[in-house]
C-alpha cells in the first residue's frame, strides 16, 4: 500500500518472479499471524455491516486498508513501548540482513529470504556486520588511543573483552 497523489494504491504484483516464491516462516511469525487472524475476526464481528471484506491481513477496525502513515505511527509507538531505538520500517530489512549475516547464514540464503535478485544488493547495501577483523582493529585502535588516559588513572578495556566490555566470542 502506498499513497500517491492523494490516492491509496495497492498492487497484487511483485517486483520479480522470485518474489512470488513460497518462503517458510519462523514459528514466531506464524504465531503472530494466527493471533492477527483472531483479532481481525473479532473486529469483523464488532463492525458488523460496516466491515469491508478484503484479502488483507492488516486492516482498520472496519476491514479497510491501513493508511501507510498510520502504519508508520503504530510501528513507532511499538518501538517506544518495547524500549528500542526507533528506525524506519524499511530499515527492518537491513536489520534482518545483518542478523542473518551475524548468524553466518550463507549470503545466497539471505538473498532469497530478502527477495533480492542480486547478491551484491544483499551484501553491499543491506548487510551491516563488522567482521572479527574489524572488531580486533578497532580494539587495537582503542587501546592505542587509551594509553594516554590510562596513564592518568582511567581503567582501560580488559584483555578478552570487546569494545563494550563483553567477553569476546
Coordinates of C-alpha atoms in Angstrom, one line a residue:
X1 CA 0.0 0.0 0.0
X2 CA 1.2 3.5 -0.8
X3 CA -0.4 6.9 -1.1
X4 CA 0.4 8.5 -4.4
X5 CA -1.1 11.9 -5.3
X6 CA -3.8 11.5 -2.6
X7 CA -4.8 8.1 -3.7
X8 CA -4.2 4.9 -1.8
X9 CA -2.7 2.3 -4.2
X10 CA -2.5 -1.4 -3.7
X11 CA -0.7 -3.7 -6.1
X12 CA -1.0 -7.5 -6.2
X13 CA 2.0 -7.9 -8.5
X14 CA 5.5 -8.5 -7.1
X15 CA 8.6 -6.8 -8.5
X16 CA 10.2 -10.0 -9.6
X17 CA 9.1 -13.6 -10.2
X18 CA 11.4 -14.7 -7.3
X19 CA 9.3 -12.5 -5.0
X20 CA 6.3 -14.9 -5.6
X21 CA 8.2 -18.0 -4.3
X22 CA 7.0 -19.6 -1.1
X23 CA 9.1 -18.7 1.9
X24 CA 8.8 -20.8 5.1
X25 CA 8.1 -18.6 8.1
X26 CA 9.7 -18.9 11.5
X27 CA 7.3 -20.2 14.2
X28 CA 7.2 -16.7 15.9
X29 CA 5.9 -15.2 12.6
X30 CA 3.2 -17.9 12.2
X31 CA 2.1 -17.4 15.8
X32 CA 1.8 -13.6 15.3
X33 CA -0.2 -14.2 12.1
X34 CA -2.6 -16.6 13.8
X35 CA -3.1 -14.1 16.6
X36 CA -3.7 -11.4 14.0
X37 CA -6.3 -13.6 12.3
X38 CA -8.2 -14.0 15.6
X39 CA -8.0 -10.2 16.2
X40 CA -9.3 -9.5 12.7
X41 CA -12.2 -12.0 13.1
X42 CA -13.2 -10.2 16.4
X43 CA -13.0 -6.8 14.7
X44 CA -15.2 -8.1 11.8
X45 CA -17.8 -9.3 14.3
X46 CA -17.8 -5.9 16.1
X47 CA -18.0 -4.0 12.8
X48 CA -21.0 -6.0 11.5
X49 CA -22.4 -4.4 8.3
X50 CA -19.7 -1.7 8.4
X51 CA -17.0 -4.4 7.6
X52 CA -15.3 -4.2 4.2
X53 CA -14.2 -7.6 3.0
X54 CA -10.7 -7.9 1.6
X55 CA -7.8 -10.4 1.4
X56 CA -5.6 -8.0 3.5
X57 CA -4.1 -9.3 6.8
X58 CA -3.6 -5.9 8.4
X59 CA -6.7 -3.7 8.2
X60 CA -8.5 -1.0 10.1
X61 CA -11.3 -2.0 12.6
X62 CA -13.7 -1.9 9.6
X63 CA -11.6 -4.0 7.2
X64 CA -10.3 -1.2 5.1
X65 CA -6.6 -0.8 4.2
X66 CA -4.4 0.8 6.8
X67 CA -3.1 4.2 5.8
X68 CA 0.7 4.0 5.3
X69 CA 1.3 7.0 7.7
X70 CA -0.9 5.3 10.4
X71 CA 1.1 2.1 10.0
X72 CA 4.3 4.0 10.5
X73 CA 2.9 5.8 13.6
X74 CA 1.9 2.5 15.1
X75 CA 5.3 1.0 14.3
X76 CA 7.0 3.9 16.1
X77 CA 4.7 3.5 19.1
X78 CA 5.6 -0.2 19.3
X79 CA 9.3 0.6 19.1
X80 CA 8.8 3.1 22.0
X81 CA 6.8 0.6 24.1
X82 CA 9.4 -2.1 23.5
X83 CA 12.2 0.3 24.6
X84 CA 14.1 0.0 21.4
X85 CA 15.6 2.7 19.2
X86 CA 13.1 3.9 16.5
X87 CA 14.1 3.0 13.0
X88 CA 12.3 3.4 9.7
X89 CA 10.1 0.4 8.7
X90 CA 12.3 -0.3 5.7
X91 CA 15.3 -0.4 8.0
X92 CA 13.9 -3.7 9.4
X93 CA 15.1 -5.3 6.2
X94 CA 18.6 -4.1 6.9
X95 CA 18.3 -5.4 10.4
X96 CA 17.2 -8.8 9.1
X97 CA 20.1 -9.0 6.6
X98 CA 22.6 -8.0 9.3
X99 CA 21.2 -10.6 11.8
X100 CA 21.4 -13.3 9.2
X101 CA 25.0 -12.4 8.4
X102 CA 25.9 -12.3 12.1
X103 CA 24.4 -15.9 12.4
X104 CA 26.6 -17.0 9.5
X105 CA 23.7 -17.7 7.2
X106 CA 25.1 -18.2 3.7
X107 CA 24.7 -15.0 1.6
X108 CA 22.7 -16.8 -1.1
X109 CA 20.1 -17.9 1.5
X110 CA 19.9 -14.3 2.9
X111 CA 19.4 -13.1 -0.7
X112 CA 16.5 -15.5 -1.1
X113 CA 14.9 -14.5 2.2
X114 CA 15.1 -10.8 1.4
X115 CA 14.0 -11.4 -2.2
X116 CA 16.9 -9.7 -3.8
X117 CA 17.7 -10.5 -7.4
X118 CA 21.4 -9.8 -7.0
X119 CA 23.7 -11.0 -4.1
X120 CA 25.6 -7.7 -4.3
X121 CA 22.5 -5.8 -3.1
X122 CA 22.2 -8.1 -0.1
X123 CA 25.8 -8.0 0.8
X124 CA 26.8 -4.4 -0.1
X125 CA 23.6 -2.5 0.6
X126 CA 21.7 -4.4 3.3
X127 CA 24.2 -6.2 5.4
X128 CA 26.0 -4.2 8.1
X129 CA 28.0 -6.5 10.3
X130 CA 31.5 -5.8 11.5
X131 CA 33.9 -8.7 10.9
X132 CA 36.0 -10.1 13.7
X133 CA 39.0 -8.4 12.0
X134 CA 37.2 -5.1 12.1
X135 CA 36.4 -5.6 15.8
X136 CA 40.1 -6.5 16.5
X137 CA 41.4 -3.5 14.6
X138 CA 39.1 -1.1 16.4
X139 CA 40.0 -2.7 19.8
X140 CA 43.7 -2.1 19.0
X141 CA 43.0 1.5 17.9
X142 CA 41.1 2.0 21.2
X143 CA 43.9 0.5 23.2
X144 CA 46.4 2.8 21.4
X145 CA 44.3 5.9 21.9
X146 CA 43.5 4.9 25.5
X147 CA 47.2 4.5 26.6
X148 CA 47.4 8.2 27.4
X149 CA 44.2 8.2 29.5
X150 CA 45.3 5.0 31.3
X151 CA 48.4 6.8 32.5
X152 CA 46.1 9.3 34.1
X153 CA 44.4 6.6 36.2
X154 CA 41.5 5.6 33.9
X155 CA 40.8 1.9 33.6
X156 CA 41.0 0.6 30.0
X157 CA 39.5 -2.4 28.3
X158 CA 40.4 -5.8 29.7
X159 CA 42.1 -8.5 27.6
X160 CA 39.5 -10.8 26.2
X161 CA 36.7 -8.2 26.1
X162 CA 35.2 -6.4 23.2
X163 CA 34.8 -2.6 23.0
X164 CA 31.6 -2.8 25.1
X165 CA 33.4 -4.7 27.9
X166 CA 31.6 -8.0 26.9
X167 CA 33.7 -11.2 26.6
X168 CA 34.9 -11.8 23.0
X169 CA 33.4 -14.6 21.2

